[in-house]
Short mmCIF file of C-alpha atoms in Angstrom, two decimals:
data_model
loop_
_atom_site.label_atom_id
_atom_site.label_comp_id
_atom_site.label_asym_id
_atom_site.label_seq_id
_atom_site.Cartn_x
_atom_site.Cartn_y
_atom_site.Cartn_z
CA MET M 28 30.54 -62.74 -23.50
CA LYS M 29 30.63 -63.18 -19.77
CA ASN M 30 34.19 -61.88 -19.64
CA ILE M 31 33.26 -58.80 -21.63
CA PHE M 32 30.35 -58.06 -19.21
CA ILE M 33 32.64 -58.41 -16.21
CA ALA M 34 35.21 -56.11 -17.81
CA VAL M 35 32.57 -53.46 -18.56
CA PHE M 36 31.05 -53.73 -15.05
CA THR M 37 34.51 -53.37 -13.46
CA ALA M 38 35.33 -50.34 -15.59
CA SER M 39 32.00 -48.73 -14.65
CA LEU M 40 32.63 -49.35 -10.97
CA LEU M 41 36.10 -47.86 -11.16
CA PHE M 42 34.72 -44.83 -13.03
CA ALA M 43 32.07 -44.26 -10.36
CA CYS M 44 34.63 -44.53 -7.58
CA ASN M 45 36.90 -42.10 -9.38
CA ASN M 46 34.03 -39.63 -9.76
CA ASN M 47 33.30 -39.84 -6.05
CA LYS M 48 36.90 -39.03 -5.26
CA GLN M 49 36.85 -36.01 -7.57
CA ALA M 50 33.50 -34.57 -6.42
CA PRO M 51 33.94 -30.90 -5.56
CA GLN M 52 34.14 -30.00 -1.92
CA SER M 53 31.49 -27.58 -0.58
CA SER M 54 33.06 -24.19 -0.04
CA THR M 55 32.13 -21.10 1.94
CA VAL M 56 32.83 -17.56 0.85
CA ASN M 57 35.15 -15.59 3.08
CA PRO M 58 33.13 -12.84 4.86
CA THR M 59 36.01 -10.50 4.08
CA ASP M 60 35.03 -10.73 0.41
CA TYR M 61 31.55 -9.41 1.21
CA LYS M 62 33.03 -6.58 3.24
CA ARG M 63 35.19 -5.60 0.31
CA LEU M 64 32.17 -5.81 -1.98
CA TYR M 65 30.20 -3.60 0.42
CA GLU M 66 32.95 -0.98 0.59
CA LYS M 67 33.39 -0.92 -3.18
CA SER M 68 29.64 -0.68 -3.74
CA MET M 69 29.40 2.25 -1.35
CA ASP M 70 32.22 4.01 -3.19
CA PHE M 71 30.19 3.69 -6.39
CA LYS M 72 26.91 4.50 -4.61
CA ASP M 73 25.64 1.12 -5.80
CA TYR M 74 23.24 0.72 -2.90
CA PRO M 75 21.39 -2.45 -4.02
CA THR M 76 24.70 -4.33 -4.21
CA ALA M 77 25.76 -2.87 -0.85
CA ILE M 78 22.52 -4.16 0.68
CA MET M 79 23.13 -7.62 -0.78
CA ALA M 80 26.68 -7.65 0.59
CA ILE M 81 25.47 -6.74 4.09
CA GLN M 82 22.78 -9.41 4.02
CA MET M 83 25.34 -12.03 3.01
CA MET M 84 27.66 -10.90 5.82
CA LEU M 85 24.80 -11.19 8.29
CA LEU M 86 24.05 -14.73 7.09
CA GLU M 87 27.63 -15.62 7.95
CA ASP M 88 27.74 -13.65 11.20
CA SER M 89 24.58 -12.17 12.73
CA THR M 90 26.61 -10.23 15.31
CA LEU M 91 27.75 -7.66 12.72
CA THR M 92 25.25 -5.12 14.02
CA ALA M 93 27.20 -2.11 12.74
CA TYR M 94 26.54 -3.30 9.18
CA GLN M 95 22.95 -4.17 10.00
CA ASP M 96 22.42 -0.62 11.25
CA SER M 97 23.40 0.65 7.81
CA LEU M 98 20.49 -1.11 6.17
CA PRO M 99 17.66 1.37 6.98
CA GLU M 100 19.41 4.29 5.29
CA LEU M 101 20.34 2.13 2.31
CA TYR M 102 16.76 0.91 1.92
CA ALA M 103 15.56 4.51 2.19
CA ALA M 104 18.01 5.49 -0.57
CA THR M 105 16.52 2.80 -2.82
CA ASN M 106 12.92 3.75 -1.95
CA ASN M 107 12.23 0.35 -0.40
CA ILE M 108 9.98 1.72 2.34
CA GLU M 109 8.72 -1.62 3.61
CA ALA M 110 12.24 -2.99 4.14
CA CYS M 111 13.32 0.34 5.59
CA SER M 112 10.45 0.23 8.08
CA LYS M 113 11.33 -3.28 9.27
CA THR M 114 15.05 -2.64 9.62
CA ILE M 115 14.76 0.77 11.30
CA ASP M 116 12.68 -0.74 14.10
CA VAL M 117 15.42 -3.31 14.70
CA THR M 118 18.07 -0.59 14.71
CA LEU M 119 16.11 1.69 17.04
CA SER M 120 15.71 -1.17 19.52
CA ARG M 121 19.48 -0.85 19.98
CA HIS M 122 19.75 2.94 19.54
CA PRO M 123 16.40 4.38 20.69
CA LYS M 124 17.55 8.02 20.76
CA GLU M 125 20.08 8.11 17.92
CA GLU M 126 19.27 11.18 15.82
CA LYS M 127 20.03 9.80 12.36
CA PHE M 128 17.95 6.68 12.96
CA LEU M 129 15.02 8.69 14.31
CA GLN M 130 15.21 10.83 11.17
CA VAL M 131 14.83 7.69 9.06
CA LYS M 132 11.90 6.58 11.24
CA ALA M 133 10.20 9.95 10.67
CA LEU M 134 10.74 9.58 6.93
CA VAL M 135 9.11 6.16 6.92
CA GLN M 136 6.17 7.42 8.97
CA GLN M 137 5.63 10.32 6.58
CA GLU M 138 5.77 8.03 3.55
CA THR M 139 3.25 5.62 5.09
CA GLY M 140 0.89 8.36 6.32
CA ASP M 141 1.47 7.68 10.01
CA TYR M 142 1.10 11.31 11.12
CA THR M 143 0.55 10.45 14.78
CA GLY M 144 3.77 8.48 14.72
CA VAL M 145 5.78 11.16 12.92
CA PHE M 146 4.57 13.78 15.40
CA THR M 147 5.84 11.58 18.25
CA THR M 148 9.17 11.00 16.50
CA TYR M 149 9.77 14.71 15.81
CA SER M 150 8.84 15.51 19.41
CA LEU M 151 11.43 12.98 20.61
CA LEU M 152 14.01 14.44 18.20
CA TYR M 153 13.41 17.93 19.58
CA GLU M 154 13.50 16.75 23.19
CA THR M 155 16.74 14.86 22.53
CA THR M 156 18.62 17.41 20.41
CA LYS M 157 16.88 20.76 21.18
CA LYS M 158 17.25 21.61 17.49
CA LEU M 159 14.61 24.12 16.44
CA SER M 160 14.39 22.57 12.99
CA TYR M 161 12.48 19.66 14.55
CA LEU M 162 10.16 22.05 16.34
CA TYR M 163 9.57 23.67 12.94
CA GLN M 164 8.61 20.26 11.53
CA ILE M 165 6.11 19.85 14.35
CA GLY M 166 4.63 23.23 13.39
CA THR M 167 4.24 22.14 9.77
CA LEU M 168 2.46 18.97 10.91
CA HIS M 169 -0.04 21.08 12.87
CA PHE M 170 -0.48 23.33 9.86
CA SER M 171 -1.03 20.40 7.48
CA ALA M 172 -3.66 19.04 9.84
CA GLY M 173 -5.49 22.40 9.74
CA LYS M 174 -4.61 23.21 13.36
CA LEU M 175 -3.58 26.83 12.76
CA ASP M 176 -3.74 27.77 16.44
CA GLU M 177 -1.34 24.95 17.37
CA ALA M 178 0.91 25.85 14.46
CA SER M 179 0.95 29.47 15.59
CA LYS M 180 1.91 28.51 19.13
CA THR M 181 4.72 26.32 17.85
CA VAL M 182 6.11 29.06 15.57
CA ASP M 183 5.88 31.62 18.37
CA LEU M 184 7.91 29.26 20.57
CA ILE M 185 10.53 28.98 17.82
CA LEU M 186 10.71 32.76 17.49
CA THR M 187 11.48 33.12 21.21
CA LYS M 188 14.54 30.90 20.75
CA ALA M 189 15.58 31.45 17.13
CA GLU M 190 17.67 34.62 17.42
CA ALA M 191 20.24 32.80 19.54
CA SER M 192 20.17 29.68 17.37
CA LYS M 193 22.44 28.69 14.51
CA ASP M 194 20.00 26.07 13.26
CA SER M 195 18.97 26.01 9.62
CA LEU M 196 16.74 23.86 7.48
CA ASP M 197 16.16 23.03 3.84
CA ILE M 198 13.15 24.64 2.18
CA PHE M 199 12.15 23.63 -1.33
CA VAL M 200 12.43 26.31 -3.99
CA ASN M 201 10.81 23.93 -6.50
CA GLU M 202 10.36 20.17 -6.86
CA GLN M 203 14.07 19.57 -7.50
CA GLN M 204 15.85 22.39 -5.71
CA LYS M 205 16.23 23.16 -2.01
CA GLN M 206 17.60 26.21 -0.22
CA LYS M 207 19.25 26.18 3.21
CA VAL M 208 17.56 28.87 5.32
CA PRO M 209 18.38 30.15 8.84
CA ILE M 210 15.76 28.98 11.30
CA LEU M 211 14.85 32.55 12.28
CA ALA M 212 14.05 33.52 8.68
CA ALA M 213 12.13 30.27 8.15
CA ALA M 214 10.04 30.82 11.27
CA LEU M 215 9.26 34.45 10.33
CA ASN M 216 8.15 33.34 6.89
CA PHE M 217 6.04 30.55 8.40
CA ARG M 218 4.40 33.02 10.78
CA GLY M 219 3.63 35.31 7.86
CA TYR M 220 2.12 32.43 5.92
CA ILE M 221 -0.15 31.52 8.83
CA TYR M 222 -1.31 35.15 9.01
CA ALA M 223 -1.98 35.07 5.26
CA GLN M 224 -4.14 31.95 5.68
CA GLN M 225 -6.04 33.75 8.42
CA ARG M 226 -6.56 36.68 6.01
CA ASN M 227 -4.53 39.01 8.24
CA LEU M 228 -2.62 40.39 5.27
CA SER M 229 -1.03 43.38 6.99
CA GLU M 230 0.64 41.15 9.62
CA ALA M 231 1.60 38.65 6.96
CA LYS M 232 3.42 41.39 5.04
CA VAL M 233 5.32 42.43 8.17
CA TYR M 234 6.59 38.90 8.74
CA PHE M 235 7.49 38.19 5.11
CA GLU M 236 9.52 41.39 5.02
CA ALA M 237 11.19 40.49 8.32
CA ALA M 238 12.16 37.08 6.93
CA ILE M 239 13.73 38.66 3.86
CA LYS M 240 15.60 41.15 6.06
CA VAL M 241 17.15 38.28 8.00
CA PHE M 242 17.94 36.32 4.82
CA PRO M 243 17.81 38.51 1.68
CA ASP M 244 18.14 35.53 -0.69
CA PHE M 245 15.12 33.76 0.78
CA VAL M 246 13.26 32.73 -2.37
CA MET M 247 10.11 31.41 -0.68
CA ALA M 248 9.62 34.54 1.42
CA GLN M 249 10.13 36.71 -1.67
CA ARG M 250 7.48 34.73 -3.53
CA ASN M 251 5.06 34.92 -0.63
CA LEU M 252 5.48 38.67 -0.37
CA GLN M 253 5.08 39.10 -4.12
CA GLN M 254 1.88 37.04 -4.16
CA LEU M 255 0.56 39.00 -1.20
CA MET M 256 1.23 42.32 -2.90
CA SER M 257 -0.31 41.10 -6.16
CA ALA M 258 -3.44 40.00 -4.32
CA GLY M 259 -3.64 43.42 -2.65
CA LYS M 260 -3.41 45.24 -6.00
CA LYS M 261 -6.25 43.16 -7.49
CA LYS M 262 -8.51 44.38 -4.74
#
């Protein structure tokens, strides 16, 4: 019996030693694999997977700031506003005047209701780029806040510069569709709309018509003029 016990004990010991020798080695994934995954995910517009790939790359190498700077736009594309807000601040600490990153910052501020912040961001964008489309956004912020006098001043400033500008901006035709409009036509329409809100309908008509003359396919200006004329007929 004793011999059998010794034989079993010896076999168990040898089995344990053999298992120790064959235990799998810990392995690390090659960062190149995550880069390939990121590139493939971006090709497919699979943004959640692209985000995961970047985060894994950053765990391996935190100096890959070019990839880290891609995160805010990717989080914005997936409607993860909280993550977008945190990552855009990190990115802007490295690129404080980079237009595309400031645009993302403005988006976050609008989504979170930080209207003081978005006003500051659009002001910086205009100061940095001199694009009238950002000045237009400032005008709409004044208008939304009920500051019609400030909105009027902003639009008048745009109109003094717009004829020599090639700027354009997207204006929504409906909830799903946008139309690219020359900044001059957009500003004329905006000025007409402000006049309409102030009940100065004759001046509003002049500016709506001027906007359509600059850009005959301007759907929003056509609608505004039509509504104005309809309101006039009812009277």
